[in-house]
mmCIF file of C-alpha atoms and ligand atoms in Angstrom:
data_model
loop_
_atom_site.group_PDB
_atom_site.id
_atom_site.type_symbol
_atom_site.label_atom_id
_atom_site.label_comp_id
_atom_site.label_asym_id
_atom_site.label_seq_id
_atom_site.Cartn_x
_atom_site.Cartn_y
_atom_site.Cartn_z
ATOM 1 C CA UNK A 86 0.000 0.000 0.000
ATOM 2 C CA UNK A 87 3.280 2.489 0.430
ATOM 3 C CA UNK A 88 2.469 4.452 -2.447
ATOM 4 C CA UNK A 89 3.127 8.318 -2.943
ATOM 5 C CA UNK A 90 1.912 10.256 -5.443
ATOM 6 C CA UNK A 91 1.600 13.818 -6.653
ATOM 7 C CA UNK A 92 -1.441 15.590 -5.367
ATOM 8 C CA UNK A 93 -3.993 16.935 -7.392
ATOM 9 C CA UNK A 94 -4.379 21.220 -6.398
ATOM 10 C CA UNK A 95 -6.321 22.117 -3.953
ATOM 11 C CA UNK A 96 -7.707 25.107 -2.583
ATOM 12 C CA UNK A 97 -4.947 26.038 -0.811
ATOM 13 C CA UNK A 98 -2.942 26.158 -3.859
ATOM 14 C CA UNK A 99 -4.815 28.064 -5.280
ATOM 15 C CA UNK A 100 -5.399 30.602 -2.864
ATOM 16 C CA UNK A 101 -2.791 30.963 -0.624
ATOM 17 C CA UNK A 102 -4.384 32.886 2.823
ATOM 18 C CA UNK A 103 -2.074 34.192 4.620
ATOM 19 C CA UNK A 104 0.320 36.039 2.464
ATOM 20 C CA UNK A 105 3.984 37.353 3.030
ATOM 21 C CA UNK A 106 2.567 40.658 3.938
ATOM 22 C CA UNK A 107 1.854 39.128 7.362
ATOM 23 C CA UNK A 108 5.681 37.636 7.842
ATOM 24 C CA UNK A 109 6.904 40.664 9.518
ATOM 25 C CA UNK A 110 3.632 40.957 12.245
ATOM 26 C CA UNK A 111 3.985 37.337 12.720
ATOM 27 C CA UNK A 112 7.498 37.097 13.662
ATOM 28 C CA UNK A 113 7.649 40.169 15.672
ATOM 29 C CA UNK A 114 4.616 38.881 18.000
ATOM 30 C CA UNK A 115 6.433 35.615 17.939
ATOM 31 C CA UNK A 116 9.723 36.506 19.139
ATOM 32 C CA UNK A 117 7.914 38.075 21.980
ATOM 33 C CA UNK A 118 5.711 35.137 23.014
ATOM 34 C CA UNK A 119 6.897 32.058 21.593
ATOM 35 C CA UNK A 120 9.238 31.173 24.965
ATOM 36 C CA UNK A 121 12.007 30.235 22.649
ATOM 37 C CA UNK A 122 14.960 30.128 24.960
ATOM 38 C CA UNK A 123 17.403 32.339 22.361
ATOM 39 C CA UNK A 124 17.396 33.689 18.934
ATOM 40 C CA UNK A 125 20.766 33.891 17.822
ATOM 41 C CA UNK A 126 21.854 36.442 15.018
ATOM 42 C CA UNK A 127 18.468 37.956 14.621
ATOM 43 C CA UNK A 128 16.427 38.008 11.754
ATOM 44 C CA UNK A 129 18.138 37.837 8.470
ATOM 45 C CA UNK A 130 17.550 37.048 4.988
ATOM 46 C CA UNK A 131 17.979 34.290 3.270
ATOM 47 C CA UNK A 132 21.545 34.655 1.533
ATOM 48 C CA UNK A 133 20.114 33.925 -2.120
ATOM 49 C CA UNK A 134 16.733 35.951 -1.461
ATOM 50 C CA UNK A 135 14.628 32.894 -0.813
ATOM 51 C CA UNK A 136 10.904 34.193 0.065
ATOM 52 C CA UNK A 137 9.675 31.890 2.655
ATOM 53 C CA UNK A 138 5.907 30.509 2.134
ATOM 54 C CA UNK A 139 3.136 31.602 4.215
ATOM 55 C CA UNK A 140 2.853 30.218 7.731
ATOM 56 C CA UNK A 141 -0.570 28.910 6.281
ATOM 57 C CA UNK A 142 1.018 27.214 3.882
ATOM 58 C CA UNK A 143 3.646 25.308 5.865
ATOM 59 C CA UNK A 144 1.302 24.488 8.601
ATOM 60 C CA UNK A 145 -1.518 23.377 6.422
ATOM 61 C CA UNK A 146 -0.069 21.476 3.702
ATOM 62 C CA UNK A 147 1.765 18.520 5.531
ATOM 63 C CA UNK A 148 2.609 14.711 5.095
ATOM 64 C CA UNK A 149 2.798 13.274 8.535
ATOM 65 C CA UNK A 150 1.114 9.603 7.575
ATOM 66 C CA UNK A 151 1.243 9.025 11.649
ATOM 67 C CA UNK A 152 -2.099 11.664 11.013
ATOM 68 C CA UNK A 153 -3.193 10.272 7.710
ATOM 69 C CA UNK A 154 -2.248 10.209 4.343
ATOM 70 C CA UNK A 155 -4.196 13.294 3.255
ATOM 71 C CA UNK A 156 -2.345 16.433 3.066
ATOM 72 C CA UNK A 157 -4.835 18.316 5.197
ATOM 73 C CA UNK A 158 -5.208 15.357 7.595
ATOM 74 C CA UNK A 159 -1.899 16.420 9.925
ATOM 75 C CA UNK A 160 -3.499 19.834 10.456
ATOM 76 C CA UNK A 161 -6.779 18.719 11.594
ATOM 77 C CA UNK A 162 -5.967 15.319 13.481
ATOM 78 C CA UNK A 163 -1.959 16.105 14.917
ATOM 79 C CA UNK A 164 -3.601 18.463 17.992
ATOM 80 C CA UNK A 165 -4.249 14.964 19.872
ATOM 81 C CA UNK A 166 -0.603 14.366 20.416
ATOM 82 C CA UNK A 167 0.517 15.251 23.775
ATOM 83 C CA UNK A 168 4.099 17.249 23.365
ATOM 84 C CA UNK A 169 4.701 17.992 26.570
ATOM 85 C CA UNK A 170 6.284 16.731 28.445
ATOM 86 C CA UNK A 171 8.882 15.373 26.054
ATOM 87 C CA UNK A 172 12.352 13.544 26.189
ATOM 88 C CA UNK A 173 14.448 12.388 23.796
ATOM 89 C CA UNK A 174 16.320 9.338 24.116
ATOM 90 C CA UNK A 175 20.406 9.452 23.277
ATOM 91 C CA UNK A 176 21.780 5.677 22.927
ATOM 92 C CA UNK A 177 24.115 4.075 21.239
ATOM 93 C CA UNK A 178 27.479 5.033 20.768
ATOM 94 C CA UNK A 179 27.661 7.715 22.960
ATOM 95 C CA UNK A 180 29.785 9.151 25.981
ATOM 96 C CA UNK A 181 26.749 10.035 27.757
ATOM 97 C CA UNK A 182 23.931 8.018 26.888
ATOM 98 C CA UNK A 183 20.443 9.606 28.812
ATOM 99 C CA UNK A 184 17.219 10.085 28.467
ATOM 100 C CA UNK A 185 17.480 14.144 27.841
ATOM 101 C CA UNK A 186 14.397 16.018 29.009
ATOM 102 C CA UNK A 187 13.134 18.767 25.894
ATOM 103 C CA UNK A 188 13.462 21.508 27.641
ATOM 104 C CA UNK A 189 16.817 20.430 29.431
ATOM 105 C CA UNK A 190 17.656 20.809 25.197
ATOM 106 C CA UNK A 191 16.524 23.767 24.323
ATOM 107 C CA UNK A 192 18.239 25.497 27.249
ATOM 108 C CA UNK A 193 21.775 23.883 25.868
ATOM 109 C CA UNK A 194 21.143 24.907 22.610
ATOM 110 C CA UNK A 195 21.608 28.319 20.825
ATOM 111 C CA UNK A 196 18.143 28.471 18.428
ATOM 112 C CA UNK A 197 18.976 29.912 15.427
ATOM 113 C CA UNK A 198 16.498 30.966 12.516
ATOM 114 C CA UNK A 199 17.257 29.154 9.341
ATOM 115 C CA UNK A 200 15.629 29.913 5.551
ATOM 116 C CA UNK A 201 16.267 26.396 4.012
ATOM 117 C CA UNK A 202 14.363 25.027 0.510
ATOM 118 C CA UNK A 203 12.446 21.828 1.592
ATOM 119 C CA UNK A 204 11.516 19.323 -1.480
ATOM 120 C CA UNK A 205 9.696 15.980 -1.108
ATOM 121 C CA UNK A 206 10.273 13.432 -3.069
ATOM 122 C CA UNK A 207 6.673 13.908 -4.366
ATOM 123 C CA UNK A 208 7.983 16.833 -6.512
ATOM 124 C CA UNK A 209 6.735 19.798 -4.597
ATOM 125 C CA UNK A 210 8.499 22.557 -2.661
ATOM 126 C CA UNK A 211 7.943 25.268 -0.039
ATOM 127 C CA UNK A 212 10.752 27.808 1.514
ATOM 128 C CA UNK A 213 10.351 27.084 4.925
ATOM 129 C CA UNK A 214 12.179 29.522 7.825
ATOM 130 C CA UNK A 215 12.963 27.267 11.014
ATOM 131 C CA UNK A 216 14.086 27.627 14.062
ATOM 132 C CA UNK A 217 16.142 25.655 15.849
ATOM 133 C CA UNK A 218 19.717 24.507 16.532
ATOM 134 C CA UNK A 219 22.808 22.155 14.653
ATOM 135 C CA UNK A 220 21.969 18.392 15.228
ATOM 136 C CA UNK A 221 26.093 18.183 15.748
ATOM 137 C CA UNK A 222 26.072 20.032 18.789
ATOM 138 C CA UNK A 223 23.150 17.542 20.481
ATOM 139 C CA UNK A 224 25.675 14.797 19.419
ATOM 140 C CA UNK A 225 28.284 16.588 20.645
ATOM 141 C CA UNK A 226 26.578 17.100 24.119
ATOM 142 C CA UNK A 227 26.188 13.275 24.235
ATOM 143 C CA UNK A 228 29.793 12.631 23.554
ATOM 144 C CA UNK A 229 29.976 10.808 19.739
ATOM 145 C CA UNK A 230 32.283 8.014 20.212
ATOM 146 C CA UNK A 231 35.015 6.812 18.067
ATOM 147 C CA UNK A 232 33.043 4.028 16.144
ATOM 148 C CA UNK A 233 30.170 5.541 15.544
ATOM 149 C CA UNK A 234 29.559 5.744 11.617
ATOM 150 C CA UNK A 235 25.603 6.952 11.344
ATOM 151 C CA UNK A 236 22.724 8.373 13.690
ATOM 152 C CA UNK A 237 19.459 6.552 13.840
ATOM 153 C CA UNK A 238 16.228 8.485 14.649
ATOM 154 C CA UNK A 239 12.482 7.189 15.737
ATOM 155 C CA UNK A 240 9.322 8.967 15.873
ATOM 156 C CA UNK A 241 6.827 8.546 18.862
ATOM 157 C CA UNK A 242 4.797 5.703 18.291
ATOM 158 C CA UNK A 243 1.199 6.443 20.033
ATOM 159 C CA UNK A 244 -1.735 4.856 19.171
ATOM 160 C CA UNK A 245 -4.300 6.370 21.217
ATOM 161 C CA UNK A 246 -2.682 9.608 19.821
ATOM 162 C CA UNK A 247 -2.545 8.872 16.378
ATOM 163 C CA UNK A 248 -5.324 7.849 14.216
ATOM 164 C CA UNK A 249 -2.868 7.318 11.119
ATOM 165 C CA UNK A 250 -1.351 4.107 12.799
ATOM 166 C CA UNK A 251 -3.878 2.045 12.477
ATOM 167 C CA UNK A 252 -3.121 1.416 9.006
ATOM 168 C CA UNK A 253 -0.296 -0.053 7.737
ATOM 169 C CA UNK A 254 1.184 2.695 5.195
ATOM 170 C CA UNK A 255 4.324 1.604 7.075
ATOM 171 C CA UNK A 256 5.951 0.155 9.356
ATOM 172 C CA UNK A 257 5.589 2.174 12.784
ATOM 173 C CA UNK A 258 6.920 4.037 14.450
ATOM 174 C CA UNK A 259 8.803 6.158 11.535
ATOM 175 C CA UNK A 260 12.259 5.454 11.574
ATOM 176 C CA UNK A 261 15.204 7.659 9.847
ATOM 177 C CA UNK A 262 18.757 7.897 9.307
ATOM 178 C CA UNK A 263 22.021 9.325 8.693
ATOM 179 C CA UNK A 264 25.364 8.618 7.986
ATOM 180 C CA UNK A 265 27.624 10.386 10.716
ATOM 181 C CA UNK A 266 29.372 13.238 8.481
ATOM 182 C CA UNK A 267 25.959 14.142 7.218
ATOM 183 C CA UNK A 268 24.248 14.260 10.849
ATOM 184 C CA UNK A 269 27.380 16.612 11.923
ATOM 185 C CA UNK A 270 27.049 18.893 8.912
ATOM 186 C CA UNK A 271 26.063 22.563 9.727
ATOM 187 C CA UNK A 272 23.271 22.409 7.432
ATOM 188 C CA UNK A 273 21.516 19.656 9.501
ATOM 189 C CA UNK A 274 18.806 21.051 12.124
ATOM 190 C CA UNK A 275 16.599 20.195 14.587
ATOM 191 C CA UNK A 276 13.712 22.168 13.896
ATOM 192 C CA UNK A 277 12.276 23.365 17.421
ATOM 193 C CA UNK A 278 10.166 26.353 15.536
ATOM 194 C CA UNK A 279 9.218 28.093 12.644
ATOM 195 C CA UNK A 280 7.708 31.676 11.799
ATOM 196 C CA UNK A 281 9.664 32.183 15.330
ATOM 197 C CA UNK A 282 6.549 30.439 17.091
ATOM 198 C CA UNK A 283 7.437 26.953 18.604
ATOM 199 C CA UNK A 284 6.445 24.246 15.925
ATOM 200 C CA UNK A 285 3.067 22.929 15.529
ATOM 201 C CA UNK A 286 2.146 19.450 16.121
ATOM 202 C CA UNK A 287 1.674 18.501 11.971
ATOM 203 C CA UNK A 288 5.105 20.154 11.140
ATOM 204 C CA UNK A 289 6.620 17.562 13.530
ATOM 205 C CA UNK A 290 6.452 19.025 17.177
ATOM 206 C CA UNK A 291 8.323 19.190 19.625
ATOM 207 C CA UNK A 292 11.476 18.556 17.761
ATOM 208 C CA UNK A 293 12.168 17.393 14.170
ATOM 209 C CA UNK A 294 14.747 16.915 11.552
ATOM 210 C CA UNK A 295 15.452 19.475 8.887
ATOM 211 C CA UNK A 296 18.275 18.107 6.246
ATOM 212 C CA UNK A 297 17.777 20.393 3.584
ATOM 213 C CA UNK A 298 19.479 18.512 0.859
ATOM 214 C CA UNK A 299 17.571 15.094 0.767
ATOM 215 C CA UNK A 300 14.285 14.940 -0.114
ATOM 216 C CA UNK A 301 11.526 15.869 2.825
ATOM 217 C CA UNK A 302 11.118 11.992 3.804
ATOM 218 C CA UNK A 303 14.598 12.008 5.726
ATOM 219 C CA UNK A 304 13.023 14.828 7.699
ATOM 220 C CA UNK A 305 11.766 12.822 10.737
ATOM 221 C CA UNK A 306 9.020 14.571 12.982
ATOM 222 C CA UNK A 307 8.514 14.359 16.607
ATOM 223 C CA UNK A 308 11.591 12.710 17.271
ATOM 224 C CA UNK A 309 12.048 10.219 20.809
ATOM 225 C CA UNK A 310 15.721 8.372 20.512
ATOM 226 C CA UNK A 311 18.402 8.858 18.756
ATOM 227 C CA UNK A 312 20.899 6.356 18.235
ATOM 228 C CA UNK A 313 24.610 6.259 17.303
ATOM 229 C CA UNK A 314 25.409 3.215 15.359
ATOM 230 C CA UNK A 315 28.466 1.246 13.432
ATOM 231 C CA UNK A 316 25.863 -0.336 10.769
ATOM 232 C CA UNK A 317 23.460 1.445 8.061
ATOM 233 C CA UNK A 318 19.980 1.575 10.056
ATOM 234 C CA UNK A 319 16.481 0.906 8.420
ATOM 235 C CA UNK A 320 14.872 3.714 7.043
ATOM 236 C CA UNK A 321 10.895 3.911 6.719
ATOM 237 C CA UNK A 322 10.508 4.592 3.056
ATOM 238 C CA UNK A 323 12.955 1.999 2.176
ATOM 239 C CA UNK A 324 11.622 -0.279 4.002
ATOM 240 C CA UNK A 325 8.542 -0.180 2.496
ATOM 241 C CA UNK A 326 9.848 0.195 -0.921
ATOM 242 C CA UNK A 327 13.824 0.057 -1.741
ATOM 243 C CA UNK A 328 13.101 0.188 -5.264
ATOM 244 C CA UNK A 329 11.864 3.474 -4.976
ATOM 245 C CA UNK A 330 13.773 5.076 -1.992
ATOM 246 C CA UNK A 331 17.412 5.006 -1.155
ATOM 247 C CA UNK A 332 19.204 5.403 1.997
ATOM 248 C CA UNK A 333 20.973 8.681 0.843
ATOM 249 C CA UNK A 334 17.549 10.499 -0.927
ATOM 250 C CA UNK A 335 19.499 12.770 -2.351
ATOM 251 C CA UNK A 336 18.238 15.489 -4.325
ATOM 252 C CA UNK A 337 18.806 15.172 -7.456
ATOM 253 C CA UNK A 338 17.205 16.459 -10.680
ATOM 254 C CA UNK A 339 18.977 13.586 -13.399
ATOM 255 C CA UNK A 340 17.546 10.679 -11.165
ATOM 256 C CA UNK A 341 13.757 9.916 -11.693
ATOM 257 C CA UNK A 342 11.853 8.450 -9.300
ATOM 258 C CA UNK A 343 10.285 5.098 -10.784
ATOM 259 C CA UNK A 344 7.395 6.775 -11.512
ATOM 260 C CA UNK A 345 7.571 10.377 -12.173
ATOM 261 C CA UNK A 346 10.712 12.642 -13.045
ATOM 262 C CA UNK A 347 12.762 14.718 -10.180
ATOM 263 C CA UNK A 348 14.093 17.681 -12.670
ATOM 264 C CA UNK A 349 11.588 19.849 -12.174
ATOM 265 C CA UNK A 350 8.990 20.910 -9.003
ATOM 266 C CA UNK A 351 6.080 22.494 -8.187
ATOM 267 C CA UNK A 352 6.053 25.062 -5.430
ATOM 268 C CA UNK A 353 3.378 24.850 -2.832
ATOM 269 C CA UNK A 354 1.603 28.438 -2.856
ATOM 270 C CA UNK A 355 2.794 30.088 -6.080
ATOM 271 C CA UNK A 356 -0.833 30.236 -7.629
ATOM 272 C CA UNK A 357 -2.420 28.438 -10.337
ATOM 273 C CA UNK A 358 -0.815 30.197 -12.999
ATOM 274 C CA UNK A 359 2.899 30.156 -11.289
ATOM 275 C CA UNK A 360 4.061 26.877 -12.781
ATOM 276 C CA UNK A 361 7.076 23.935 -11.919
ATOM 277 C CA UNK A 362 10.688 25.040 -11.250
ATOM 278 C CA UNK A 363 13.611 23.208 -12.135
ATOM 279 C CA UNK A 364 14.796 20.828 -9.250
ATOM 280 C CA UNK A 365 18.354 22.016 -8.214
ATOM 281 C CA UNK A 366 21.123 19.525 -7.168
ATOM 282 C CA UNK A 367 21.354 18.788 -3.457
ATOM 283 C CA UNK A 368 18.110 21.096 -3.344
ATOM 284 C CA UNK A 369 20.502 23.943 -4.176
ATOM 285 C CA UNK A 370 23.370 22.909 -1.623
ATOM 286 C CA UNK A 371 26.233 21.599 -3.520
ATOM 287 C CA UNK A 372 28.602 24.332 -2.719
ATOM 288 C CA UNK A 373 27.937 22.822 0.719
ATOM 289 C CA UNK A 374 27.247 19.766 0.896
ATOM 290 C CA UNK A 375 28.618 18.172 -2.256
ATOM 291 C CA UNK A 376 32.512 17.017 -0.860
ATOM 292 C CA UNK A 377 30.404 14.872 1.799
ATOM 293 C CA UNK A 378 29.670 12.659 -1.454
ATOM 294 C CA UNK A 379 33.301 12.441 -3.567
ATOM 295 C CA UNK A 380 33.865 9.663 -5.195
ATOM 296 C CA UNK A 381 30.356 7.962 -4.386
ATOM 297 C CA UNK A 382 28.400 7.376 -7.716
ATOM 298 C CA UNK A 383 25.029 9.352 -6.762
ATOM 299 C CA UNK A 384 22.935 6.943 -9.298
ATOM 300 C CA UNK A 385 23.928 3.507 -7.747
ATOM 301 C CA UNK A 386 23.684 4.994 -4.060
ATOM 302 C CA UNK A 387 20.121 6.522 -4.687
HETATM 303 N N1 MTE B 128 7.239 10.714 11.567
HETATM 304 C C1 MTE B 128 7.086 11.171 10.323
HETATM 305 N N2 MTE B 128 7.978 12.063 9.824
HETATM 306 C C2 MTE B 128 7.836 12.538 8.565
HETATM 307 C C3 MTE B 128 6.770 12.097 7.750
HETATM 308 C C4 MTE B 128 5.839 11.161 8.290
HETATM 309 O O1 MTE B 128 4.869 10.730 7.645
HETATM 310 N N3 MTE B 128 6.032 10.741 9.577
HETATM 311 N N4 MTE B 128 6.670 12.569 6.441
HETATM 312 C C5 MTE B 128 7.911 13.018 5.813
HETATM 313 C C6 MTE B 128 7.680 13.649 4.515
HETATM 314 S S1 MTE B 128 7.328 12.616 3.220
HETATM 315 C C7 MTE B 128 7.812 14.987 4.315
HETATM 316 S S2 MTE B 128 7.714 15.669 2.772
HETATM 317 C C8 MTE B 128 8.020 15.894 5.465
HETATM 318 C C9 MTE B 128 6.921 16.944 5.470
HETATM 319 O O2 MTE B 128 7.203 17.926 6.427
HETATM 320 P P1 MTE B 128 6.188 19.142 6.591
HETATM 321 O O3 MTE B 128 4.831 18.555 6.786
HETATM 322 O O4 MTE B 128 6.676 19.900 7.767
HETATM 323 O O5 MTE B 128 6.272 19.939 5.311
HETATM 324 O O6 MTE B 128 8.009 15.222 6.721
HETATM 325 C C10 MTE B 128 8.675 13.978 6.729
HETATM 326 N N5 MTE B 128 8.743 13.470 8.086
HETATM 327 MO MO1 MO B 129 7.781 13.857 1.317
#
């Protein structure tokens, strides 16, 4: 039953309700409000001028199959689950493994705001601007040790919580994964916000994965261990179909998925009329992100 497709418009696309008028009113009642522990550097643009998508937008156009499969579903079911209190679970290869309490976290961390592209593997894209902090300096609060090669992650698994697990779209809980060099990267976040407000329940609340490069899959919400590991861990949408999804997930315009082409997207709010965009490579981060990759053939290592 694991399939994905592209989604036929909606309303939403059509008529996108809360435009980027409101960015600057949102984030300065925000900052005020939200409780976030820091904001470091300020506001800023985006360095190439990316216009982040309407609040509306990235709150009400989700995939978040714990909620249901429907792209409106995470919006109107994800309020049931209970995000605080939270911990996360550190194991594995680690100095210091612990069950860290959130907010024990957020007070070691420095949030940051981040403009980053996000593109599913479904061929649509939004400019989403997080908050939150490097996933390398969680690891490096735990103490990485020596052998670790690659950090596995795991979504809560609550049934009474989550409607969406009652049906076997995959295997539950969600389960993600990087190698070790990626995880430390400075790109990679955990996502604690976004709009400055802390981050609603369908965008993957309390805490989630942001890796900007891969497609949106790799982005695991509402995250409860992570694990250091010496062996490549199972990934969700591999699992349920490794003829389709890769380990790395990679973006990348020259390979097609099975069954629909990756050079081109359509971004979520541009209008009826505003058309696809080309796909860029690594989402638009290969100045950044492309050495991590050298000498590893992109098309065999999907
Ligand atoms: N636990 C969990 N994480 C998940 C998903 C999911 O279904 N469950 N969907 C993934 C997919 S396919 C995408 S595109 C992004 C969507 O993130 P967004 O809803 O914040 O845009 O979340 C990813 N993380
Ligand atoms: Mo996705």
């Amino acid at each position: 039953m694991a399939n994905r497709w592209i989604s036929t418009l909606t309303k939403k696309d059509v008529t996108p309700e809360a435009s980027f008028l409101n960015r600057r009113q949102i984030m300065a009642g925000a900052l005020a409000g939200a409780g976030l522990s820091s904001i470091a550097g300020g506001l800023h643009a985006a360095p190439d001028g990316l216009e982040p998508n309407s609040y509306e937008d990235i709150t009400q156009y989700n995939n978040y199959y714990e909620f249901g499969t429907g792209k409106s579903d995470p919006a109107e079911n994800a309020h049931t689950l209970t995000t605080t209190p939270w911990s996360v679970e550190i194991a594995g290869l680690v100095d210091k493994p612990a069950t860290y309490a959130m907010q024990d976290i957020i007070d070691a961390m420095t949030i940051e705001e981040r403009i980053y592209r996000f593109r599913c593997v479904e061929a649509w894209s939004m400019v989403v601007p997080w908050n939150g902090f490097e996933l390398a300096d969680l690891l490096n609060l735990a103490g990485v040790q020596s052998g670790a090669k690659y950090v596995a992650f795991e979504t809560a698994f609550r049934p009474d919580e989550m409607p969406g697990v009652k049906y076997p779209v995959l295997e539950w809980p969600y389960v993600e994964a990087l190698r070790l060099d990626e995880a430390m990267h400075p790109l990679t976040l955990m996502a604690t916000g976004i709009y400055g407000k802390p981050i609603p329940n369908q965008n993957g609340a309390p805490l989630r994965l942001v890796v900007p490069w891969k497609y949106g899959y790799k982005s695991i919400k509402s995250i409860v261990r992570i694990t250091l590991t010496d062996t490549q861990p199972p990934t969700s949408w591999n699992k349920a179909n490794p003829g389709e999804y890769g380990f790395y997930s990679n973006v990348n315009p020259d390979v097609s998925h099975p069954r629909w082409s990756q050079a081109s997207e359509r971004p979520i709010g541009g209008g009826l009329f505003a058309g696809r965009q080309p796909t860029l490579m690594f989402n638009g981060y290969e100045d950044e992100v492309a050495g991590l990759y050298a000498g590893l053939d992109l098309v065999a290592n999907p």
